[in-house]
Amino acid sequence: MNKLKYFLIAGLLRIAGSLSLATAQRLGRMVGWLLWKWPTQPRDVTATNLSICLPELTPAERADLSKASLANTGMTMFEVPLMWEWPVDKCLDLVKDTQGLELLDEAMADGSGLILLAPHLGNWELTGLFFSSRYKMAALYSPPNVPELEDYMIRVRGRLGSELVRGDRRGLARLAALLREGGVAGILPDQSPRGAGNAFAPFFGMEVKTMTLVAKLMQRTGAKVLMTYTERLNNAEGFRLVVREAEPNLNSKDLVQASTAMNQSIEHCIRKIPAQYQWEYKRLRHRPPGEINPYNPDRVC
């Protein structure tokens, strides 16, 4: 059954990978509109997240943002096959503008390693391709639900030499070694981590479980941190790659303080282009013990 799923998914990815950017985005907007129009889970989760994270907006403004967010999520879905199937040069040609690249040179001038934090904002697949075309790089990844897709995913994401490492002990050791060598590590920092070894820190004002990995890597390796995302431009014109400074105290030995600084850094990026953030993700589900799960008010964490 898994092999059948693999061939089906891989075939669909290759078909979608033959589309133009304009067509992929148009189809993505259509899917996003359907997700917003009907009573779907993505629409409900988006509404919950926006009401908690952006209470300063009016109901009408949140409805408009919800619709735009789902449209952008749909576009991201259809852009991923392009990033995986198109020739690399064709993908990189989509980056029409950059901001803050000088921060990379400054951060790495003394030979230090660099951690790039890329939230689920805009087209993060293109972000990874862009930096792997320039640096010796490794990125954390989670294995897909269909195991047979893992090799395919590693191959397409690593076709410029970027290493993909699992978030286990061996993978984290490899990340630390690369950073000590002055390399670059890419991490998606806005996931809701499981297990112990994490901290509860505010994200848009709500205490949620937050990864402490970044602070620990900084302490172990002396690496620096920058934020990055790739913003979708209007009318299928391409993308703008942005690099921003992170908040101070990300390497604090107080892991709550460090996690708070990381979440604040993510928030600042999201507020720049809130419609392109993946509000459909249940980022707020892991809360301190005894607190209510906002996606299921009848369930206590």
PDB file of N, CA, C and O in Angstrom, residues 28-88:
ATOM      1  N   GLY A  28      -3.422  27.059  -6.805  1.00  0.00           N
ATOM      2  CA  GLY A  28      -3.308  27.142  -5.359  1.00  0.00           C
ATOM      3  C   GLY A  28      -4.326  28.092  -4.754  1.00  0.00           C
ATOM      4  O   GLY A  28      -4.925  27.802  -3.712  1.00  0.00           O
ATOM      5  N   ARG A  29      -4.529  29.221  -5.406  1.00  0.00           N
ATOM      6  CA  ARG A  29      -5.535  30.172  -4.918  1.00  0.00           C
ATOM      7  C   ARG A  29      -6.932  29.554  -4.954  1.00  0.00           C
ATOM      8  O   ARG A  29      -7.745  29.779  -4.051  1.00  0.00           O
ATOM      9  N   MET A  30      -7.210  28.767  -5.993  1.00  0.00           N
ATOM     10  CA  MET A  30      -8.511  28.109  -6.088  1.00  0.00           C
ATOM     11  C   MET A  30      -8.713  27.128  -4.943  1.00  0.00           C
ATOM     12  O   MET A  30      -9.772  27.094  -4.313  1.00  0.00           O
ATOM     13  N   VAL A  31      -7.682  26.325  -4.658  1.00  0.00           N
ATOM     14  CA  VAL A  31      -7.770  25.375  -3.550  1.00  0.00           C
ATOM     15  C   VAL A  31      -7.931  26.127  -2.226  1.00  0.00           C
ATOM     16  O   VAL A  31      -8.747  25.745  -1.368  1.00  0.00           O
ATOM     17  N   GLY A  32      -7.170  27.203  -2.046  1.00  0.00           N
ATOM     18  CA  GLY A  32      -7.286  27.996  -0.833  1.00  0.00           C
ATOM     19  C   GLY A  32      -8.674  28.585  -0.667  1.00  0.00           C
ATOM     20  O   GLY A  32      -9.221  28.629   0.450  1.00  0.00           O
ATOM     21  N   TRP A  33      -9.266  29.033  -1.773  1.00  0.00           N
ATOM     22  CA  TRP A  33     -10.624  29.595  -1.711  1.00  0.00           C
ATOM     23  C   TRP A  33     -11.618  28.527  -1.272  1.00  0.00           C
ATOM     24  O   TRP A  33     -12.501  28.794  -0.447  1.00  0.00           O
ATOM     25  N   LEU A  34     -11.457  27.298  -1.796  1.00  0.00           N
ATOM     26  CA  LEU A  34     -12.361  26.223  -1.399  1.00  0.00           C
ATOM     27  C   LEU A  34     -12.197  25.882   0.087  1.00  0.00           C
ATOM     28  O   LEU A  34     -13.184  25.632   0.792  1.00  0.00           O
ATOM     29  N   LEU A  35     -10.958  25.883   0.558  1.00  0.00           N
ATOM     30  CA  LEU A  35     -10.715  25.610   1.978  1.00  0.00           C
ATOM     31  C   LEU A  35     -11.337  26.679   2.864  1.00  0.00           C
ATOM     32  O   LEU A  35     -11.764  26.406   3.995  1.00  0.00           O
ATOM     33  N   TRP A  36     -11.366  27.911   2.357  1.00  0.00           N
ATOM     34  CA  TRP A  36     -11.946  29.017   3.125  1.00  0.00           C
ATOM     35  C   TRP A  36     -13.466  29.047   3.006  1.00  0.00           C
ATOM     36  O   TRP A  36     -14.173  29.363   3.967  1.00  0.00           O
ATOM     37  N   LYS A  37     -13.975  28.696   1.844  1.00  0.00           N
ATOM     38  CA  LYS A  37     -15.407  28.789   1.586  1.00  0.00           C
ATOM     39  C   LYS A  37     -16.200  27.771   2.373  1.00  0.00           C
ATOM     40  O   LYS A  37     -17.302  28.056   2.877  1.00  0.00           O
ATOM     41  N   TRP A  38     -15.661  26.549   2.496  1.00  0.00           N
ATOM     42  CA  TRP A  38     -16.386  25.474   3.151  1.00  0.00           C
ATOM     43  C   TRP A  38     -15.883  25.296   4.588  1.00  0.00           C
ATOM     44  O   TRP A  38     -14.780  25.728   4.925  1.00  0.00           O
ATOM     45  N   PRO A  39     -16.678  24.665   5.457  1.00  0.00           N
ATOM     46  CA  PRO A  39     -16.286  24.487   6.868  1.00  0.00           C
ATOM     47  C   PRO A  39     -15.213  23.417   7.022  1.00  0.00           C
ATOM     48  O   PRO A  39     -15.488  22.278   7.412  1.00  0.00           O
ATOM     49  N   THR A  40     -13.984  23.773   6.698  1.00  0.00           N
ATOM     50  CA  THR A  40     -12.869  22.832   6.745  1.00  0.00           C
ATOM     51  C   THR A  40     -12.043  23.034   8.008  1.00  0.00           C
ATOM     52  O   THR A  40     -12.101  24.095   8.648  1.00  0.00           O
ATOM     53  N   GLN A  41     -11.246  22.032   8.352  1.00  0.00           N
ATOM     54  CA  GLN A  41     -10.360  22.170   9.511  1.00  0.00           C
ATOM     55  C   GLN A  41      -9.347  23.299   9.317  1.00  0.00           C
ATOM     56  O   GLN A  41      -9.112  24.077  10.252  1.00  0.00           O
ATOM     57  N   PRO A  42      -8.697  23.418   8.127  1.00  0.00           N
ATOM     58  CA  PRO A  42      -7.768  24.545   7.954  1.00  0.00           C
ATOM     59  C   PRO A  42      -8.414  25.900   8.215  1.00  0.00           C
ATOM     60  O   PRO A  42      -7.795  26.790   8.810  1.00  0.00           O
ATOM     61  N   ARG A  43      -9.657  26.072   7.781  1.00  0.00           N
ATOM     62  CA  ARG A  43     -10.333  27.346   8.031  1.00  0.00           C
ATOM     63  C   ARG A  43     -10.564  27.552   9.522  1.00  0.00           C
ATOM     64  O   ARG A  43     -10.351  28.656  10.057  1.00  0.00           O
ATOM     65  N   ASP A  44     -10.986  26.493  10.221  1.00  0.00           N
ATOM     66  CA  ASP A  44     -11.253  26.614  11.656  1.00  0.00           C
ATOM     67  C   ASP A  44      -9.975  26.897  12.439  1.00  0.00           C
ATOM     68  O   ASP A  44      -9.962  27.733  13.352  1.00  0.00           O
ATOM     69  N   VAL A  45      -8.888  26.190  12.094  1.00  0.00           N
ATOM     70  CA  VAL A  45      -7.617  26.396  12.802  1.00  0.00           C
ATOM     71  C   VAL A  45      -7.103  27.810  12.540  1.00  0.00           C
ATOM     72  O   VAL A  45      -6.617  28.490  13.452  1.00  0.00           O
ATOM     73  N   THR A  46      -7.207  28.263  11.297  1.00  0.00           N
ATOM     74  CA  THR A  46      -6.769  29.619  10.962  1.00  0.00           C
ATOM     75  C   THR A  46      -7.543  30.648  11.772  1.00  0.00           C
ATOM     76  O   THR A  46      -6.955  31.593  12.323  1.00  0.00           O
ATOM     77  N   ALA A  47      -8.851  30.482  11.854  1.00  0.00           N
ATOM     78  CA  ALA A  47      -9.675  31.428  12.606  1.00  0.00           C
ATOM     79  C   ALA A  47      -9.278  31.445  14.076  1.00  0.00           C
ATOM     80  O   ALA A  47      -9.185  32.519  14.700  1.00  0.00           O
ATOM     81  N   THR A  48      -9.025  30.261  14.641  1.00  0.00           N
ATOM     82  CA  THR A  48      -8.610  30.190  16.052  1.00  0.00           C
ATOM     83  C   THR A  48      -7.270  30.886  16.260  1.00  0.00           C
ATOM     84  O   THR A  48      -7.104  31.695  17.190  1.00  0.00           O
ATOM     85  N   ASN A  49      -6.300  30.590  15.399  1.00  0.00           N
ATOM     86  CA  ASN A  49      -4.978  31.199  15.538  1.00  0.00           C
ATOM     87  C   ASN A  49      -5.036  32.716  15.410  1.00  0.00           C
ATOM     88  O   ASN A  49      -4.400  33.445  16.187  1.00  0.00           O
ATOM     89  N   LEU A  50      -5.788  33.207  14.449  1.00  0.00           N
ATOM     90  CA  LEU A  50      -5.844  34.652  14.232  1.00  0.00           C
ATOM     91  C   LEU A  50      -6.553  35.358  15.384  1.00  0.00           C
ATOM     92  O   LEU A  50      -6.168  36.470  15.777  1.00  0.00           O
ATOM     93  N   SER A  51      -7.582  34.736  15.941  1.00  0.00           N
ATOM     94  CA  SER A  51      -8.291  35.384  17.050  1.00  0.00           C
ATOM     95  C   SER A  51      -7.408  35.487  18.286  1.00  0.00           C
ATOM     96  O   SER A  51      -7.511  36.457  19.053  1.00  0.00           O
ATOM     97  N   ILE A  52      -6.515  34.499  18.476  1.00  0.00           N
ATOM     98  CA  ILE A  52      -5.621  34.512  19.642  1.00  0.00           C
ATOM     99  C   ILE A  52      -4.397  35.396  19.390  1.00  0.00           C
ATOM    100  O   ILE A  52      -4.002  36.189  20.250  1.00  0.00           O
ATOM    101  N   CYS A  53      -3.812  35.260  18.205  1.00  0.00           N
ATOM    102  CA  CYS A  53      -2.529  35.901  17.937  1.00  0.00           C
ATOM    103  C   CYS A  53      -2.658  37.362  17.498  1.00  0.00           C
ATOM    104  O   CYS A  53      -1.747  38.160  17.731  1.00  0.00           O
ATOM    105  N   LEU A  54      -3.756  37.701  16.848  1.00  0.00           N
ATOM    106  CA  LEU A  54      -3.929  39.075  16.352  1.00  0.00           C
ATOM    107  C   LEU A  54      -5.271  39.634  16.809  1.00  0.00           C
ATOM    108  O   LEU A  54      -6.128  40.000  15.992  1.00  0.00           O
ATOM    109  N   PRO A  55      -5.472  39.743  18.131  1.00  0.00           N
ATOM    110  CA  PRO A  55      -6.766  40.213  18.648  1.00  0.00           C
ATOM    111  C   PRO A  55      -7.040  41.675  18.318  1.00  0.00           C
ATOM    112  O   PRO A  55      -8.191  42.119  18.421  1.00  0.00           O
ATOM    113  N   GLU A  56      -6.010  42.422  17.922  1.00  0.00           N
ATOM    114  CA  GLU A  56      -6.205  43.841  17.602  1.00  0.00           C
ATOM    115  C   GLU A  56      -6.954  44.041  16.287  1.00  0.00           C
ATOM    116  O   GLU A  56      -7.451  45.140  16.010  1.00  0.00           O
ATOM    117  N   LEU A  57      -7.057  42.985  15.474  1.00  0.00           N
ATOM    118  CA  LEU A  57      -7.781  43.096  14.218  1.00  0.00           C
ATOM    119  C   LEU A  57      -9.287  43.017  14.458  1.00  0.00           C
ATOM    120  O   LEU A  57      -9.759  42.344  15.374  1.00  0.00           O
ATOM    121  N   THR A  58     -10.045  43.667  13.605  1.00  0.00           N
ATOM    122  CA  THR A  58     -11.497  43.551  13.664  1.00  0.00           C
ATOM    123  C   THR A  58     -11.910  42.203  13.088  1.00  0.00           C
ATOM    124  O   THR A  58     -11.139  41.564  12.357  1.00  0.00           O
ATOM    125  N   PRO A  59     -13.141  41.744  13.381  1.00  0.00           N
ATOM    126  CA  PRO A  59     -13.602  40.484  12.779  1.00  0.00           C
ATOM    127  C   PRO A  59     -13.518  40.490  11.256  1.00  0.00           C
ATOM    128  O   PRO A  59     -13.147  39.477  10.647  1.00  0.00           O
ATOM    129  N   ALA A  60     -13.839  41.612  10.638  1.00  0.00           N
ATOM    130  CA  ALA A  60     -13.768  41.697   9.174  1.00  0.00           C
ATOM    131  C   ALA A  60     -12.327  41.592   8.695  1.00  0.00           C
ATOM    132  O   ALA A  60     -12.046  40.920   7.682  1.00  0.00           O
ATOM    133  N   GLU A  61     -11.395  42.220   9.412  1.00  0.00           N
ATOM    134  CA  GLU A  61      -9.981  42.142   9.030  1.00  0.00           C
ATOM    135  C   GLU A  61      -9.447  40.727   9.197  1.00  0.00           C
ATOM    136  O   GLU A  61      -8.674  40.239   8.364  1.00  0.00           O
ATOM    137  N   ARG A  62      -9.879  40.045  10.264  1.00  0.00           N
ATOM    138  CA  ARG A  62      -9.435  38.656  10.448  1.00  0.00           C
ATOM    139  C   ARG A  62     -10.010  37.742   9.368  1.00  0.00           C
ATOM    140  O   ARG A  62      -9.340  36.819   8.913  1.00  0.00           O
ATOM    141  N   ALA A  63     -11.246  37.990   8.963  1.00  0.00           N
ATOM    142  CA  ALA A  63     -11.843  37.182   7.894  1.00  0.00           C
ATOM    143  C   ALA A  63     -11.071  37.369   6.589  1.00  0.00           C
ATOM    144  O   ALA A  63     -10.790  36.402   5.874  1.00  0.00           O
ATOM    145  N   ASP A  64     -10.715  38.611   6.287  1.00  0.00           N
ATOM    146  CA  ASP A  64      -9.940  38.879   5.063  1.00  0.00           C
ATOM    147  C   ASP A  64      -8.564  38.216   5.134  1.00  0.00           C
ATOM    148  O   ASP A  64      -8.082  37.642   4.144  1.00  0.00           O
ATOM    149  N   LEU A  65      -7.935  38.296   6.316  1.00  0.00           N
ATOM    150  CA  LEU A  65      -6.612  37.700   6.479  1.00  0.00           C
ATOM    151  C   LEU A  65      -6.693  36.177   6.401  1.00  0.00           C
ATOM    152  O   LEU A  65      -5.812  35.521   5.822  1.00  0.00           O
ATOM    153  N   SER A  66      -7.762  35.594   6.951  1.00  0.00           N
ATOM    154  CA  SER A  66      -7.953  34.151   6.872  1.00  0.00           C
ATOM    155  C   SER A  66      -8.061  33.701   5.417  1.00  0.00           C
ATOM    156  O   SER A  66      -7.422  32.716   5.002  1.00  0.00           O
ATOM    157  N   LYS A  67      -8.838  34.418   4.649  1.00  0.00           N
ATOM    158  CA  LYS A  67      -9.006  34.083   3.230  1.00  0.00           C
ATOM    159  C   LYS A  67      -7.673  34.189   2.486  1.00  0.00           C
ATOM    160  O   LYS A  67      -7.308  33.309   1.692  1.00  0.00           O
ATOM    161  N   ALA A  68      -6.926  35.262   2.760  1.00  0.00           N
ATOM    162  CA  ALA A  68      -5.633  35.458   2.091  1.00  0.00           C
ATOM    163  C   ALA A  68      -4.623  34.408   2.522  1.00  0.00           C
ATOM    164  O   ALA A  68      -3.830  33.910   1.709  1.00  0.00           O
ATOM    165  N   SER A  69      -4.643  34.042   3.804  1.00  0.00           N
ATOM    166  CA  SER A  69      -3.703  33.031   4.298  1.00  0.00           C
ATOM    167  C   SER A  69      -3.949  31.678   3.644  1.00  0.00           C
ATOM    168  O   SER A  69      -3.005  30.996   3.229  1.00  0.00           O
ATOM    169  N   LEU A  70      -5.206  31.290   3.529  1.00  0.00           N
ATOM    170  CA  LEU A  70      -5.517  30.012   2.903  1.00  0.00           C
ATOM    171  C   LEU A  70      -5.159  30.023   1.423  1.00  0.00           C
ATOM    172  O   LEU A  70      -4.713  29.011   0.871  1.00  0.00           O
ATOM    173  N   ALA A  71      -5.336  31.167   0.770  1.00  0.00           N
ATOM    174  CA  ALA A  71      -4.912  31.273  -0.633  1.00  0.00           C
ATOM    175  C   ALA A  71      -3.410  31.092  -0.758  1.00  0.00           C
ATOM    176  O   ALA A  71      -2.917  30.392  -1.655  1.00  0.00           O
ATOM    177  N   ASN A  72      -2.647  31.716   0.159  1.00  0.00           N
ATOM    178  CA  ASN A  72      -1.193  31.579   0.117  1.00  0.00           C
ATOM    179  C   ASN A  72      -0.747  30.171   0.475  1.00  0.00           C
ATOM    180  O   ASN A  72       0.223  29.651  -0.103  1.00  0.00           O
ATOM    181  N   THR A  73      -1.440  29.526   1.394  1.00  0.00           N
ATOM    182  CA  THR A  73      -1.117  28.135   1.708  1.00  0.00           C
ATOM    183  C   THR A  73      -1.366  27.243   0.503  1.00  0.00           C
ATOM    184  O   THR A  73      -0.572  26.339   0.192  1.00  0.00           O
ATOM    185  N   GLY A  74      -2.461  27.492  -0.208  1.00  0.00           N
ATOM    186  CA  GLY A  74      -2.718  26.750  -1.435  1.00  0.00           C
ATOM    187  C   GLY A  74      -1.625  26.963  -2.461  1.00  0.00           C
ATOM    188  O   GLY A  74      -1.183  26.015  -3.133  1.00  0.00           O
ATOM    189  N   MET A  75      -1.147  28.209  -2.593  1.00  0.00           N
ATOM    190  CA  MET A  75      -0.064  28.483  -3.542  1.00  0.00           C
ATOM    191  C   MET A  75       1.214  27.761  -3.129  1.00  0.00           C
ATOM    192  O   MET A  75       1.932  27.207  -3.975  1.00  0.00           O
ATOM    193  N   THR A  76       1.495  27.748  -1.835  1.00  0.00           N
ATOM    194  CA  THR A  76       2.679  27.030  -1.363  1.00  0.00           C
ATOM    195  C   THR A  76       2.591  25.550  -1.739  1.00  0.00           C
ATOM    196  O   THR A  76       3.576  24.943  -2.191  1.00  0.00           O
ATOM    197  N   MET A  77       1.421  24.957  -1.560  1.00  0.00           N
ATOM    198  CA  MET A  77       1.230  23.540  -1.900  1.00  0.00           C
ATOM    199  C   MET A  77       1.591  23.266  -3.362  1.00  0.00           C
ATOM    200  O   MET A  77       2.229  22.252  -3.671  1.00  0.00           O
ATOM    201  N   PHE A  78       1.191  24.168  -4.243  1.00  0.00           N
ATOM    202  CA  PHE A  78       1.437  23.944  -5.665  1.00  0.00           C
ATOM    203  C   PHE A  78       2.821  24.411  -6.101  1.00  0.00           C
ATOM    204  O   PHE A  78       3.288  24.029  -7.181  1.00  0.00           O
ATOM    205  N   GLU A  79       3.479  25.227  -5.276  1.00  0.00           N
ATOM    206  CA  GLU A  79       4.846  25.653  -5.594  1.00  0.00           C
ATOM    207  C   GLU A  79       5.882  24.601  -5.213  1.00  0.00           C
ATOM    208  O   GLU A  79       6.958  24.542  -5.831  1.00  0.00           O
ATOM    209  N   VAL A  80       5.582  23.794  -4.199  1.00  0.00           N
ATOM    210  CA  VAL A  80       6.552  22.787  -3.753  1.00  0.00           C
ATOM    211  C   VAL A  80       6.976  21.865  -4.898  1.00  0.00           C
ATOM    212  O   VAL A  80       8.181  21.626  -5.093  1.00  0.00           O
ATOM    213  N   PRO A  81       6.047  21.325  -5.705  1.00  0.00           N
ATOM    214  CA  PRO A  81       6.493  20.480  -6.822  1.00  0.00           C
ATOM    215  C   PRO A  81       7.399  21.212  -7.806  1.00  0.00           C
ATOM    216  O   PRO A  81       8.289  20.594  -8.402  1.00  0.00           O
ATOM    217  N   LEU A  82       7.188  22.519  -7.971  1.00  0.00           N
ATOM    218  CA  LEU A  82       8.075  23.276  -8.860  1.00  0.00           C
ATOM    219  C   LEU A  82       9.489  23.304  -8.288  1.00  0.00           C
ATOM    220  O   LEU A  82      10.468  23.104  -9.009  1.00  0.00           O
ATOM    221  N   MET A  83       9.593  23.550  -6.987  1.00  0.00           N
ATOM    222  CA  MET A  83      10.904  23.625  -6.342  1.00  0.00           C
ATOM    223  C   MET A  83      11.595  22.260  -6.351  1.00  0.00           C
ATOM    224  O   MET A  83      12.825  22.177  -6.330  1.00  0.00           O
ATOM    225  N   TRP A  84      10.831  21.191  -6.377  1.00  0.00           N
ATOM    226  CA  TRP A  84      11.406  19.843  -6.346  1.00  0.00           C
ATOM    227  C   TRP A  84      11.699  19.296  -7.737  1.00  0.00           C
ATOM    228  O   TRP A  84      12.601  18.474  -7.911  1.00  0.00           O
ATOM    229  N   GLU A  85      10.937  19.735  -8.736  1.00  0.00           N
ATOM    230  CA  GLU A  85      11.042  19.148 -10.068  1.00  0.00           C
ATOM    231  C   GLU A  85      11.708  20.057 -11.099  1.00  0.00           C
ATOM    232  O   GLU A  85      12.290  19.567 -12.062  1.00  0.00           O
ATOM    233  N   TRP A  86      11.605  21.365 -10.930  1.00  0.00           N
ATOM    234  CA  TRP A  86      12.245  22.272 -11.884  1.00  0.00           C
ATOM    235  C   TRP A  86      13.765  22.169 -11.777  1.00  0.00           C
ATOM    236  O   TRP A  86      14.305  21.846 -10.701  1.00  0.00           O
ATOM    237  N   PRO A  87      14.514  22.488 -12.843  1.00  0.00           N
ATOM    238  CA  PRO A  87      15.970  22.644 -12.715  1.00  0.00           C
ATOM    239  C   PRO A  87      16.292  23.722 -11.676  1.00  0.00           C
ATOM    240  O   PRO A  87      15.555  24.703 -11.537  1.00  0.00           O
ATOM    241  N   VAL A  88      17.389  23.534 -10.970  1.00  0.00           N
ATOM    242  CA  VAL A  88      17.731  24.454  -9.890  1.00  0.00           C
ATOM    243  C   VAL A  88      17.855  25.899 -10.386  1.00  0.00           C
ATOM    244  O   VAL A  88      17.353  26.831  -9.747  1.00  0.00           O
TER     245      VAL A  88
END
